[in-house]
mmCIF file of N, CA and C in Angstrom:
data_model
loop_
_atom_site.group_PDB
_atom_site.id
_atom_site.type_symbol
_atom_site.label_atom_id
_atom_site.label_comp_id
_atom_site.label_asym_id
_atom_site.label_seq_id
_atom_site.Cartn_x
_atom_site.Cartn_y
_atom_site.Cartn_z
ATOM 1 N N MET A 1 0.823 -1.192 0.000
ATOM 2 C CA MET A 1 0.000 0.000 0.000
ATOM 3 C C MET A 1 0.863 1.251 0.000
ATOM 4 N N ARG A 2 1.920 1.252 0.803
ATOM 5 C CA ARG A 2 2.779 2.431 0.890
ATOM 6 C C ARG A 2 3.565 2.632 -0.403
ATOM 7 N N ILE A 3 3.946 1.534 -1.034
ATOM 8 C CA ILE A 3 4.706 1.653 -2.277
ATOM 9 C C ILE A 3 3.820 2.257 -3.372
ATOM 10 N N SER A 4 2.575 1.819 -3.449
ATOM 11 C CA SER A 4 1.691 2.347 -4.479
ATOM 12 C C SER A 4 1.347 3.816 -4.203
ATOM 13 N N LEU A 5 1.245 4.205 -2.923
ATOM 14 C CA LEU A 5 0.995 5.596 -2.584
ATOM 15 C C LEU A 5 2.194 6.459 -2.964
ATOM 16 N N ALA A 6 3.392 5.987 -2.664
ATOM 17 C CA ALA A 6 4.603 6.726 -3.024
ATOM 18 C C ALA A 6 4.746 6.809 -4.549
ATOM 19 N N ARG A 7 4.433 5.726 -5.226
ATOM 20 C CA ARG A 7 4.502 5.714 -6.691
ATOM 21 C C ARG A 7 3.479 6.679 -7.282
ATOM 22 N N GLY A 8 2.292 6.722 -6.703
ATOM 23 C CA GLY A 8 1.258 7.636 -7.174
ATOM 24 C C GLY A 8 1.656 9.093 -6.961
ATOM 25 N N LEU A 9 2.247 9.397 -5.810
ATOM 26 C CA LEU A 9 2.715 10.753 -5.551
ATOM 27 C C LEU A 9 3.841 11.150 -6.501
ATOM 28 N N ALA A 10 4.765 10.219 -6.746
ATOM 29 C CA ALA A 10 5.864 10.502 -7.667
ATOM 30 C C ALA A 10 5.342 10.715 -9.087
ATOM 31 N N LEU A 11 4.375 9.903 -9.496
ATOM 32 C CA LEU A 11 3.787 10.045 -10.824
ATOM 33 C C LEU A 11 3.038 11.373 -10.939
ATOM 34 N N GLY A 12 2.330 11.767 -9.886
ATOM 35 C CA GLY A 12 1.631 13.045 -9.884
ATOM 36 C C GLY A 12 2.595 14.218 -9.961
ATOM 37 N N ALA A 13 3.704 14.143 -9.224
ATOM 38 C CA ALA A 13 4.707 15.206 -9.260
ATOM 39 C C ALA A 13 5.346 15.291 -10.646
ATOM 40 N N LEU A 14 5.599 14.157 -11.260
ATOM 41 C CA LEU A 14 6.177 14.138 -12.605
ATOM 42 C C LEU A 14 5.209 14.753 -13.617
ATOM 43 N N ALA A 15 3.922 14.418 -13.508
ATOM 44 C CA ALA A 15 2.920 14.984 -14.419
ATOM 45 C C ALA A 15 2.812 16.492 -14.232
ATOM 46 N N LEU A 16 2.864 16.954 -12.995
ATOM 47 C CA LEU A 16 2.814 18.391 -12.722
ATOM 48 C C LEU A 16 4.037 19.096 -13.293
ATOM 49 N N ALA A 17 5.204 18.491 -13.156
ATOM 50 C CA ALA A 17 6.427 19.092 -13.689
ATOM 51 C C ALA A 17 6.379 19.164 -15.214
ATOM 52 N N LEU A 18 5.884 18.114 -15.861
ATOM 53 C CA LEU A 18 5.799 18.112 -17.325
ATOM 54 C C LEU A 18 4.759 19.112 -17.824
ATOM 55 N N ALA A 19 3.672 19.268 -17.091
ATOM 56 C CA ALA A 19 2.625 20.198 -17.511
ATOM 57 C C ALA A 19 3.066 21.648 -17.371
ATOM 58 N N SER A 20 3.977 21.922 -16.475
ATOM 59 C CA SER A 20 4.377 23.305 -16.230
ATOM 60 C C SER A 20 5.548 23.767 -17.091
ATOM 61 N N CYS A 21 6.080 22.906 -17.944
ATOM 62 C CA CYS A 21 7.266 23.301 -18.703
ATOM 63 C C CYS A 21 6.942 23.716 -20.137
ATOM 64 N N GLY A 22 5.680 23.973 -20.471
ATOM 65 C CA GLY A 22 5.314 24.372 -21.830
ATOM 66 C C GLY A 22 5.727 25.797 -22.130
ATOM 67 N N GLY A 23 6.118 26.048 -23.378
ATOM 68 C CA GLY A 23 6.531 27.390 -23.781
ATOM 69 C C GLY A 23 5.342 28.279 -24.083
ATOM 70 N N ARG A 24 5.488 29.573 -23.878
ATOM 71 C CA ARG A 24 4.414 30.533 -24.139
ATOM 72 C C ARG A 24 4.837 31.598 -25.136
ATOM 73 N N GLN A 25 5.942 31.419 -25.833
ATOM 74 C CA GLN A 25 6.397 32.401 -26.809
ATOM 75 C C GLN A 25 5.647 32.175 -28.115
ATOM 76 N N PRO A 26 5.499 33.231 -28.925
ATOM 77 C CA PRO A 26 4.853 33.049 -30.227
ATOM 78 C C PRO A 26 5.688 32.129 -31.127
ATOM 79 N N LEU A 27 5.015 31.430 -32.016
ATOM 80 C CA LEU A 27 5.699 30.497 -32.912
ATOM 81 C C LEU A 27 6.526 31.255 -33.936
ATOM 82 N N LYS A 28 7.729 30.759 -34.206
ATOM 83 C CA LYS A 28 8.622 31.344 -35.206
ATOM 84 C C LYS A 28 9.198 30.210 -36.042
ATOM 85 N N PRO A 29 9.494 30.483 -37.313
ATOM 86 C CA PRO A 29 10.088 29.419 -38.125
ATOM 87 C C PRO A 29 11.522 29.135 -37.682
ATOM 88 N N VAL A 30 11.960 27.920 -37.937
ATOM 89 C CA VAL A 30 13.320 27.525 -37.608
ATOM 90 C C VAL A 30 14.288 28.310 -38.496
ATOM 91 N N ALA A 31 15.400 28.720 -37.942
ATOM 92 C CA ALA A 31 16.389 29.494 -38.704
ATOM 93 C C ALA A 31 16.853 28.695 -39.922
ATOM 94 N N GLY A 32 16.884 29.339 -41.067
ATOM 95 C CA GLY A 32 17.334 28.690 -42.288
ATOM 96 C C GLY A 32 16.216 28.063 -43.098
ATOM 97 N N GLN A 33 15.014 28.002 -42.557
ATOM 98 C CA GLN A 33 13.883 27.438 -43.297
ATOM 99 C C GLN A 33 12.905 28.550 -43.648
ATOM 100 N N LYS A 34 12.243 28.401 -44.806
ATOM 101 C CA LYS A 34 11.285 29.423 -45.218
ATOM 102 C C LYS A 34 9.895 29.052 -44.721
ATOM 103 N N MET A 35 9.024 30.037 -44.745
ATOM 104 C CA MET A 35 7.651 29.844 -44.294
ATOM 105 C C MET A 35 6.910 28.919 -45.266
ATOM 106 N N PRO A 36 5.832 28.266 -44.811
ATOM 107 C CA PRO A 36 5.055 27.411 -45.715
ATOM 108 C C PRO A 36 4.457 28.224 -46.862
ATOM 109 N N ALA A 37 4.108 27.548 -47.932
ATOM 110 C CA ALA A 37 3.561 28.203 -49.119
ATOM 111 C C ALA A 37 2.206 28.830 -48.810
ATOM 112 N N VAL A 38 1.889 29.889 -49.543
ATOM 113 C CA VAL A 38 0.601 30.570 -49.398
ATOM 114 C C VAL A 38 -0.474 29.678 -50.016
ATOM 115 N N PRO A 39 -1.608 29.483 -49.338
ATOM 116 C CA PRO A 39 -2.672 28.645 -49.898
ATOM 117 C C PRO A 39 -3.203 29.223 -51.214
ATOM 118 N N VAL A 40 -3.689 28.340 -52.072
ATOM 119 C CA VAL A 40 -4.224 28.756 -53.370
ATOM 120 C C VAL A 40 -5.426 29.670 -53.147
ATOM 121 N N GLY A 41 -5.433 30.803 -53.796
ATOM 122 C CA GLY A 41 -6.535 31.747 -53.709
ATOM 123 C C GLY A 41 -6.410 32.744 -52.569
ATOM 124 N N ALA A 42 -5.424 32.600 -51.709
ATOM 125 C CA ALA A 42 -5.254 33.537 -50.597
ATOM 126 C C ALA A 42 -4.306 34.648 -51.009
ATOM 127 N N ALA A 43 -4.560 35.858 -50.515
ATOM 128 C CA ALA A 43 -3.702 36.998 -50.844
ATOM 129 C C ALA A 43 -2.400 36.951 -50.053
ATOM 130 N N ALA A 44 -2.462 36.453 -48.832
ATOM 131 C CA ALA A 44 -1.269 36.396 -47.984
ATOM 132 C C ALA A 44 -1.296 35.101 -47.181
ATOM 133 N N ALA A 45 -0.150 34.725 -46.671
ATOM 134 C CA ALA A 45 -0.065 33.526 -45.848
ATOM 135 C C ALA A 45 -0.744 33.777 -44.507
ATOM 136 N N PRO A 46 -1.494 32.801 -43.982
ATOM 137 C CA PRO A 46 -2.142 32.991 -42.694
ATOM 138 C C PRO A 46 -1.113 33.004 -41.560
ATOM 139 N N THR A 47 -1.430 33.759 -40.517
ATOM 140 C CA THR A 47 -0.547 33.818 -39.350
ATOM 141 C C THR A 47 -0.765 32.572 -38.493
ATOM 142 N N ALA A 48 0.113 32.384 -37.527
ATOM 143 C CA ALA A 48 -0.020 31.233 -36.634
ATOM 144 C C ALA A 48 -1.334 31.297 -35.867
ATOM 145 N N GLN A 49 -1.742 32.495 -35.434
ATOM 146 C CA GLN A 49 -3.002 32.637 -34.700
ATOM 147 C C GLN A 49 -4.197 32.290 -35.586
ATOM 148 N N GLN A 50 -4.160 32.673 -36.853
ATOM 149 C CA GLN A 50 -5.252 32.342 -37.764
ATOM 150 C C GLN A 50 -5.320 30.833 -37.992
ATOM 151 N N LEU A 51 -4.182 30.178 -38.058
ATOM 152 C CA LEU A 51 -4.172 28.733 -38.257
ATOM 153 C C LEU A 51 -4.660 27.984 -37.022
ATOM 154 N N MET A 52 -4.478 28.556 -35.848
ATOM 155 C CA MET A 52 -4.892 27.905 -34.603
ATOM 156 C C MET A 52 -6.374 28.118 -34.299
ATOM 157 N N THR A 53 -7.019 29.126 -34.920
ATOM 158 C CA THR A 53 -8.432 29.404 -34.667
ATOM 159 C C THR A 53 -9.276 28.519 -35.572
ATOM 160 N N PRO A 54 -10.181 27.679 -34.993
ATOM 161 C CA PRO A 54 -10.994 26.807 -35.834
ATOM 162 C C PRO A 54 -12.022 27.599 -36.631
ATOM 163 N N SER A 55 -12.324 27.128 -37.815
ATOM 164 C CA SER A 55 -13.314 27.791 -38.659
ATOM 165 C C SER A 55 -14.719 27.486 -38.141
ATOM 166 N N THR A 56 -15.706 28.199 -38.672
ATOM 167 C CA THR A 56 -17.092 27.963 -38.282
ATOM 168 C C THR A 56 -17.526 26.560 -38.675
ATOM 169 N N GLN A 57 -17.015 26.083 -39.790
ATOM 170 C CA GLN A 57 -17.380 24.743 -40.240
ATOM 171 C C GLN A 57 -16.777 23.687 -39.323
ATOM 172 N N ALA A 58 -15.578 23.924 -38.808
ATOM 173 C CA ALA A 58 -14.949 22.972 -37.917
ATOM 174 C C ALA A 58 -15.578 22.989 -36.530
ATOM 175 N N ARG A 59 -16.125 24.132 -36.133
ATOM 176 C CA ARG A 59 -16.728 24.262 -34.805
ATOM 177 C C ARG A 59 -18.010 25.084 -34.925
ATOM 178 N N PRO A 60 -19.109 24.457 -35.374
ATOM 179 C CA PRO A 60 -20.340 25.213 -35.605
ATOM 180 C C PRO A 60 -20.973 25.671 -34.291
ATOM 181 N N GLU A 61 -21.816 26.703 -34.408
ATOM 182 C CA GLU A 61 -22.531 27.187 -33.238
ATOM 183 C C GLU A 61 -23.608 26.182 -32.847
ATOM 184 N N ARG A 62 -23.929 26.147 -31.569
ATOM 185 C CA ARG A 62 -24.939 25.222 -31.080
ATOM 186 C C ARG A 62 -26.326 25.794 -31.297
ATOM 187 N N ASN A 63 -27.266 24.924 -31.579
ATOM 188 C CA ASN A 63 -28.660 25.319 -31.669
ATOM 189 C C ASN A 63 -29.290 24.995 -30.321
ATOM 190 N N VAL A 64 -29.636 26.006 -29.561
ATOM 191 C CA VAL A 64 -30.162 25.791 -28.217
ATOM 192 C C VAL A 64 -31.673 25.972 -28.162
ATOM 193 N N GLU A 65 -32.329 25.761 -29.265
ATOM 194 C CA GLU A 65 -33.781 25.883 -29.297
ATOM 195 C C GLU A 65 -34.378 24.761 -28.451
ATOM 196 N N LEU A 66 -35.165 25.141 -27.476
ATOM 197 C CA LEU A 66 -35.768 24.164 -26.580
ATOM 198 C C LEU A 66 -37.097 23.687 -27.141
ATOM 199 N N LEU A 67 -37.419 22.462 -26.862
ATOM 200 C CA LEU A 67 -38.704 21.908 -27.259
ATOM 201 C C LEU A 67 -39.761 22.473 -26.311
ATOM 202 N N THR A 68 -40.700 23.230 -26.836
ATOM 203 C CA THR A 68 -41.683 23.902 -25.971
ATOM 204 C C THR A 68 -42.947 23.073 -25.779
ATOM 205 N N GLN A 69 -43.281 22.205 -26.709
ATOM 206 C CA GLN A 69 -44.444 21.337 -26.535
ATOM 207 C C GLN A 69 -44.182 20.016 -27.236
ATOM 208 N N SER A 70 -44.704 18.953 -26.625
ATOM 209 C CA SER A 70 -44.466 17.637 -27.217
ATOM 210 C C SER A 70 -45.389 17.440 -28.411
ATOM 211 N N GLN A 71 -44.923 16.669 -29.363
ATOM 212 C CA GLN A 71 -45.687 16.410 -30.573
ATOM 213 C C GLN A 71 -45.661 14.923 -30.858
ATOM 214 N N GLN A 72 -46.738 14.429 -31.452
ATOM 215 C CA GLN A 72 -46.796 13.026 -31.835
ATOM 216 C C GLN A 72 -45.842 12.790 -33.001
ATOM 217 N N ARG A 73 -45.182 11.656 -32.995
ATOM 218 C CA ARG A 73 -44.315 11.310 -34.121
ATOM 219 C C ARG A 73 -45.155 10.988 -35.341
ATOM 220 N N LYS A 74 -44.661 11.417 -36.485
ATOM 221 C CA LYS A 74 -45.337 11.097 -37.738
ATOM 222 C C LYS A 74 -45.030 9.647 -38.093
ATOM 223 N N ASP A 75 -45.905 9.045 -38.881
ATOM 224 C CA ASP A 75 -45.701 7.666 -39.296
ATOM 225 C C ASP A 75 -44.462 7.568 -40.178
ATOM 226 N N ASP A 76 -43.603 6.608 -39.867
ATOM 227 C CA ASP A 76 -42.373 6.400 -40.631
ATOM 228 C C ASP A 76 -42.558 5.157 -41.497
ATOM 229 N N PRO A 77 -42.662 5.305 -42.825
ATOM 230 C CA PRO A 77 -42.882 4.136 -43.680
ATOM 231 C C PRO A 77 -41.678 3.196 -43.719
ATOM 232 N N PHE A 78 -40.522 3.638 -43.256
ATOM 233 C CA PHE A 78 -39.333 2.789 -43.288
ATOM 234 C C PHE A 78 -39.087 2.068 -41.959
ATOM 235 N N ASP A 79 -39.935 2.298 -40.961
ATOM 236 C CA ASP A 79 -39.792 1.645 -39.667
ATOM 237 C C ASP A 79 -40.515 0.300 -39.742
ATOM 238 N N LEU A 80 -39.837 -0.695 -40.280
ATOM 239 C CA LEU A 80 -40.426 -2.014 -40.495
ATOM 240 C C LEU A 80 -39.862 -3.009 -39.500
ATOM 241 N N PRO A 81 -40.642 -4.014 -39.129
ATOM 242 C CA PRO A 81 -40.093 -5.034 -38.220
ATOM 243 C C PRO A 81 -39.033 -5.855 -38.938
ATOM 244 N N PRO A 82 -38.092 -6.447 -38.219
ATOM 245 C CA PRO A 82 -37.069 -7.264 -38.881
ATOM 246 C C PRO A 82 -37.687 -8.498 -39.510
ATOM 247 N N GLU A 83 -37.092 -8.928 -40.599
ATOM 248 C CA GLU A 83 -37.587 -10.125 -41.278
ATOM 249 C C GLU A 83 -37.265 -11.341 -40.428
ATOM 250 N N SER A 84 -38.211 -12.272 -40.380
ATOM 251 C CA SER A 84 -37.934 -13.498 -39.606
ATOM 252 C C SER A 84 -37.107 -14.424 -40.483
ATOM 253 N N GLN A 85 -36.060 -14.965 -39.923
ATOM 254 C CA GLN A 85 -35.136 -15.836 -40.654
ATOM 255 C C GLN A 85 -35.412 -17.285 -40.264
ATOM 256 N N PRO A 86 -35.564 -18.174 -41.229
ATOM 257 C CA PRO A 86 -35.755 -19.592 -40.874
ATOM 258 C C PRO A 86 -34.467 -20.167 -40.304
ATOM 259 N N ARG A 87 -34.620 -21.076 -39.373
ATOM 260 C CA ARG A 87 -33.440 -21.683 -38.739
ATOM 261 C C ARG A 87 -33.130 -22.995 -39.319
#
């Protein structure tokens, strides 16, 4: 029990140390390499912030319309019982 508790504490400390070592500087290209090509049809290359922001299509807005009154389901002609299979 004590070994697993010590192992859990050590693992937690390691995870905390790894989580706190991330960089916060803006992205820059590696020295000696050029920037990626400009996308077809774009006037200029997108910035790192533009590339990190998801588009509306990638992250659509939610429809929060609430159901205000219950309604009977319409008849579904495709809701058929399964076919019985001979054994």
